[in-house]
Amino acid sequence: MAPDRLTVLVTGSNSGIGLATVLEAARGGLRAVGTVRSEAKAEVVQAAAREAGVEVETALVDVTDADACVEVVDRYRPDALVNNAGFSVTGAVEDVSDDEARRALETMVLAPARLARLAIPHMRERGRGRVVNVSSIFGRATAPLNGWYQASKHALEALSDALRAEVARDGIAVVLVEPGGFRTGIWDEVEGDVEELAGSRYEAAYRRTLGLSRLSEPVMGDPSRVAKVIMRAVTARRPRARYLVGVDARAFALAEGLTPTAVTDRVKRFTLGL
């Protein structure tokens, strides 16, 4: 897709990868529209856009609100949709309630699928379009104490693979972007999650998880690196089906593919004291 003032709609655009993506889209001359859930978050985006010297539009949308999704897609009729909205879900499977699991699935699985379903007819009319789903290395690999987040990303990957084949003949490409560890707001959520899980039989393992997150944060990449990959996926004539982003993501994917499950299980348990 040539970047001739295409409209790019990015969900979860007030921080991290989403914010970096709307700024990168605007710098590239595209009409950048970022969804946020509050006026305060919209002002964060506008302040960042002013500082960068670019123009970004914002739309107030809770992606779990079906009516709001219909309204925003009908209003902007995006040429490209970037499904980025999401959040961390720290917790062993037995520590995560049905409501928490449902919220994760609604935000990171149902919402991206709904927005794609709504945007595709507009793309089909033009004979072109791009759906970029921001997954994670945890859409390919798994680790303990993060199962519901990983389940959401695994489901997003499966849906993306199915959708890619379904709409390819209409000139619409469906792309997965799979980042490793980058400095985003999602890591700030881990500390709060761990505090709420105090008293769990897994508490010591949660503390180890938090410690590992803190140790790795200084070497995490800048979200702008992921944003550049996302925009490459949006504008490339023939984008790849998947883009792994980050040395850690590539290493993790390689290890998961080559190492026997019994070995990886033992390493994960040893690392977290399980």
Coordinates of C-alpha atoms in Angstrom, one line a residue:
M1 CA 0.0 0.0 0.0
A2 CA 1.6 3.3 -1.1
P3 CA 1.5 5.9 1.7
D4 CA -0.7 8.4 -0.2
R5 CA -2.6 9.9 2.7
L6 CA -4.0 6.6 3.8
T7 CA -6.1 6.5 7.0
V8 CA -4.5 4.4 9.7
L9 CA -6.6 3.6 12.8
V10 CA -4.5 2.5 15.8
T11 CA -6.1 1.2 19.0
G12 CA -4.6 1.8 22.5
S13 CA -2.6 4.8 21.3
N14 CA -2.0 6.7 24.5
S15 CA 1.3 5.0 25.4
G16 CA 4.0 2.6 24.4
I17 CA 3.8 0.9 21.0
G18 CA 0.4 2.5 20.2
L19 CA 1.6 6.0 20.8
A20 CA 4.8 5.4 18.9
T21 CA 2.8 4.0 16.0
V22 CA 0.4 7.0 15.5
L23 CA 3.4 9.3 15.6
E24 CA 5.3 7.2 13.1
A25 CA 2.2 7.1 10.8
A26 CA 1.8 10.9 11.0
R27 CA 5.5 11.4 10.2
G28 CA 5.1 9.2 7.1
G29 CA 2.3 11.5 5.8
L30 CA -0.6 9.2 6.7
R31 CA -3.8 10.3 8.4
A32 CA -3.1 8.9 11.9
V33 CA -6.1 8.3 14.1
G34 CA -5.5 6.9 17.6
T35 CA -8.2 5.5 19.9
V36 CA -8.1 6.2 23.6
R37 CA -10.5 5.6 26.5
S38 CA -10.6 9.1 28.1
E39 CA -10.1 12.7 27.4
A40 CA -7.0 12.7 29.6
K41 CA -5.4 10.0 27.5
A42 CA -6.4 11.9 24.4
E43 CA -4.5 14.9 25.7
V44 CA -1.4 12.7 26.3
V45 CA -1.5 11.8 22.6
Q46 CA -2.0 15.4 21.5
A47 CA 0.8 16.6 23.6
A48 CA 3.2 14.0 22.1
A49 CA 2.0 14.9 18.6
R50 CA 2.7 18.6 19.3
E51 CA 6.2 17.8 20.6
A52 CA 6.9 15.7 17.5
G53 CA 5.5 18.4 15.2
V54 CA 2.9 16.2 13.6
E55 CA -0.9 16.0 13.4
V56 CA -2.7 13.0 15.1
E57 CA -6.4 12.7 15.5
T58 CA -7.9 10.9 18.5
A59 CA -11.2 9.1 19.1
L60 CA -12.7 8.1 22.4
V61 CA -13.3 4.4 22.2
D62 CA -13.5 1.5 24.6
V63 CA -12.7 -1.4 22.2
T64 CA -14.8 -3.7 24.3
D65 CA -17.9 -1.6 23.5
A66 CA -19.3 -3.0 20.2
D67 CA -21.4 0.1 19.4
A68 CA -18.4 2.4 19.9
C69 CA -16.4 0.1 17.5
V70 CA -19.1 0.4 14.8
E71 CA -19.2 4.2 15.2
V72 CA -15.4 4.7 14.9
V73 CA -14.9 2.4 11.9
D74 CA -17.9 4.0 10.1
R75 CA -16.5 7.4 10.8
Y76 CA -13.0 6.9 9.6
R77 CA -13.3 3.9 7.2
P78 CA -9.6 3.0 7.7
D79 CA -7.3 1.9 4.9
A80 CA -5.2 0.2 7.6
L81 CA -6.2 -1.0 11.1
V82 CA -3.6 -1.6 13.8
N83 CA -5.0 -3.6 16.7
N84 CA -2.7 -2.7 19.5
A85 CA -4.9 -2.3 22.6
G86 CA -4.1 -4.7 25.4
F87 CA -2.8 -5.1 29.0
S88 CA -0.8 -7.5 31.1
V89 CA -2.5 -10.3 33.0
T90 CA -0.1 -11.6 35.6
G91 CA -1.4 -14.6 37.5
A92 CA -1.3 -18.4 37.6
V93 CA -4.2 -20.0 36.0
E94 CA -5.8 -20.8 39.3
D95 CA -5.3 -17.2 40.5
V96 CA -7.2 -15.5 37.6
S97 CA -10.9 -15.1 38.0
D98 CA -13.5 -15.7 35.2
D99 CA -14.1 -11.9 35.1
E100 CA -10.4 -11.1 34.6
A101 CA -10.0 -13.8 32.0
R102 CA -13.1 -12.6 30.2
R103 CA -11.8 -9.0 30.1
A104 CA -8.5 -10.1 28.6
L105 CA -10.2 -12.1 25.9
E106 CA -12.7 -9.3 25.1
T107 CA -9.9 -6.7 24.8
M108 CA -7.2 -8.7 23.0
V109 CA -9.2 -11.3 21.0
L110 CA -12.9 -10.3 20.5
A111 CA -12.2 -6.6 20.0
P112 CA -9.5 -7.0 17.3
A113 CA -11.6 -9.5 15.5
R114 CA -14.7 -7.2 15.7
L115 CA -12.8 -4.2 14.4
A116 CA -11.3 -6.2 11.5
R117 CA -14.8 -7.5 10.7
L118 CA -16.1 -4.0 10.6
A119 CA -13.2 -2.5 8.6
I120 CA -12.9 -5.2 6.0
P121 CA -16.0 -4.3 3.9
H122 CA -14.6 -0.7 3.5
M123 CA -11.2 -2.1 2.5
R124 CA -12.9 -4.6 0.1
E125 CA -14.7 -1.7 -1.7
R126 CA -11.3 -0.1 -2.4
G127 CA -9.7 -3.4 -3.4
R128 CA -6.9 -2.9 -0.8
G129 CA -6.4 -2.9 2.9
R130 CA -4.2 -3.9 5.8
V131 CA -5.0 -5.4 9.2
V132 CA -2.0 -5.4 11.5
N133 CA -2.5 -7.3 14.8
V134 CA 0.0 -6.5 17.5
S135 CA 0.7 -9.9 19.1
S136 CA 3.8 -10.8 21.2
I137 CA 6.5 -13.4 21.3
F138 CA 4.0 -14.9 23.8
G139 CA 1.7 -15.5 20.9
R140 CA 4.2 -18.2 19.9
A141 CA 5.8 -19.2 23.2
T142 CA 4.5 -19.6 26.8
A143 CA 5.8 -19.1 30.3
P144 CA 4.2 -19.7 33.7
L145 CA 2.2 -17.1 35.6
N146 CA 1.0 -15.3 32.5
G147 CA -1.3 -17.9 30.9
W148 CA -4.3 -15.7 30.2
Y149 CA -2.3 -13.0 28.4
Q150 CA -0.6 -15.7 26.4
A151 CA -3.9 -17.4 25.7
S152 CA -5.2 -14.1 24.3
K153 CA -2.2 -13.7 22.0
H154 CA -2.2 -17.3 20.9
A155 CA -5.9 -16.9 20.0
L156 CA -5.2 -13.6 18.1
E157 CA -2.5 -15.4 16.1
A158 CA -4.9 -18.2 15.1
L159 CA -7.6 -15.8 14.1
S160 CA -5.1 -13.8 12.1
D161 CA -3.9 -16.9 10.2
A162 CA -7.4 -17.8 9.3
L163 CA -8.4 -14.3 8.3
R164 CA -5.3 -13.8 6.2
A165 CA -6.3 -16.6 3.8
E166 CA -10.0 -15.6 3.8
V167 CA -9.5 -12.0 2.6
A168 CA -6.3 -12.3 0.5
R169 CA -8.2 -12.4 -2.8
D170 CA -9.7 -9.0 -1.9
G171 CA -6.4 -7.3 -1.8
I172 CA -6.4 -7.2 2.0
A173 CA -3.3 -8.3 3.9
V174 CA -3.4 -9.5 7.5
V175 CA -0.1 -9.2 9.4
L176 CA 1.1 -10.2 12.8
V177 CA 3.7 -8.2 14.6
E178 CA 5.4 -10.1 17.5
P179 CA 7.5 -7.9 19.8
G180 CA 9.7 -9.2 22.6
G181 CA 10.5 -6.9 25.6
F182 CA 10.1 -3.2 24.9
R183 CA 9.7 -0.3 27.3
T184 CA 5.9 0.0 27.3
G185 CA 3.3 0.7 30.0
I186 CA 2.4 -2.9 30.1
W187 CA 5.4 -3.7 32.3
D188 CA 4.3 -1.1 34.8
E189 CA 1.1 -3.1 35.3
V190 CA 3.1 -6.2 36.5
E191 CA 4.0 -4.6 39.8
G192 CA 0.4 -3.7 40.6
D193 CA -0.7 -7.2 39.6
V194 CA 1.9 -8.8 42.0
E195 CA 0.8 -6.7 44.9
E196 CA -2.8 -7.8 44.4
L197 CA -1.7 -11.4 44.4
A198 CA -0.1 -11.2 47.8
G199 CA -0.9 -14.3 49.9
S200 CA -1.1 -16.6 46.9
R201 CA 0.8 -19.9 47.0
Y202 CA 2.7 -18.6 44.0
E203 CA 3.7 -15.3 45.7
A204 CA 7.4 -16.2 45.7
A205 CA 7.3 -16.9 42.0
Y206 CA 5.5 -13.7 41.4
R207 CA 8.2 -11.8 43.2
R208 CA 10.8 -13.5 41.0
T209 CA 8.9 -12.5 37.9
L210 CA 8.8 -8.9 39.1
G211 CA 12.5 -9.0 39.8
L212 CA 13.3 -10.3 36.4
S213 CA 11.1 -7.6 34.8
R214 CA 13.0 -4.9 36.7
L215 CA 16.4 -6.4 35.7
S216 CA 15.5 -6.6 32.0
E217 CA 13.9 -3.2 31.7
P218 CA 17.1 -1.2 31.2
V219 CA 18.0 -3.3 28.2
M220 CA 14.5 -3.3 26.7
G221 CA 14.1 -1.6 23.3
D222 CA 12.3 1.6 22.5
P223 CA 8.7 1.2 21.3
S224 CA 9.6 3.3 18.2
R225 CA 11.4 0.3 16.9
V226 CA 8.2 -1.7 16.9
A227 CA 6.3 1.2 15.4
K228 CA 8.7 1.3 12.4
V229 CA 8.0 -2.4 11.8
I230 CA 4.3 -1.8 12.1
M231 CA 4.4 1.0 9.5
R232 CA 6.6 -1.2 7.2
A233 CA 3.8 -3.8 7.4
V234 CA 1.2 -1.1 6.7
T235 CA 3.0 0.4 3.6
A236 CA 4.8 -2.6 2.1
R237 CA 3.5 -3.8 -1.2
R238 CA 3.8 -7.4 -0.1
P239 CA 4.1 -7.6 3.7
R240 CA 5.2 -10.7 5.5
A241 CA 2.7 -12.7 7.5
R242 CA 4.7 -12.2 10.6
Y243 CA 7.4 -9.8 11.9
L244 CA 9.3 -10.9 15.0
V245 CA 10.8 -7.8 16.6
G246 CA 13.7 -7.9 19.1
V247 CA 16.6 -10.2 19.7
D248 CA 14.9 -11.7 22.7
A249 CA 11.8 -12.5 20.6
R250 CA 13.9 -14.3 18.0
A251 CA 15.9 -16.2 20.6
F252 CA 12.8 -17.2 22.5
A253 CA 11.0 -18.4 19.3
L254 CA 14.1 -20.4 18.3
A255 CA 14.5 -22.0 21.7
E256 CA 10.8 -23.0 21.8
G257 CA 11.0 -24.6 18.4
L258 CA 14.2 -26.6 19.0
T259 CA 14.1 -27.5 22.7
P260 CA 12.1 -30.5 24.0
T261 CA 9.1 -29.5 26.0
A262 CA 10.3 -31.4 29.1
V263 CA 13.5 -29.3 29.0
T264 CA 11.8 -26.0 28.6
D265 CA 9.4 -26.8 31.4
R266 CA 12.2 -27.6 33.7
V267 CA 14.1 -24.4 32.9
K268 CA 11.0 -22.3 33.4
R269 CA 10.2 -24.0 36.7
F270 CA 13.8 -23.6 37.9
T271 CA 13.9 -19.9 36.9
L272 CA 10.7 -19.1 38.8
G273 CA 11.1 -21.5 41.7
L274 CA 8.0 -23.5 40.9

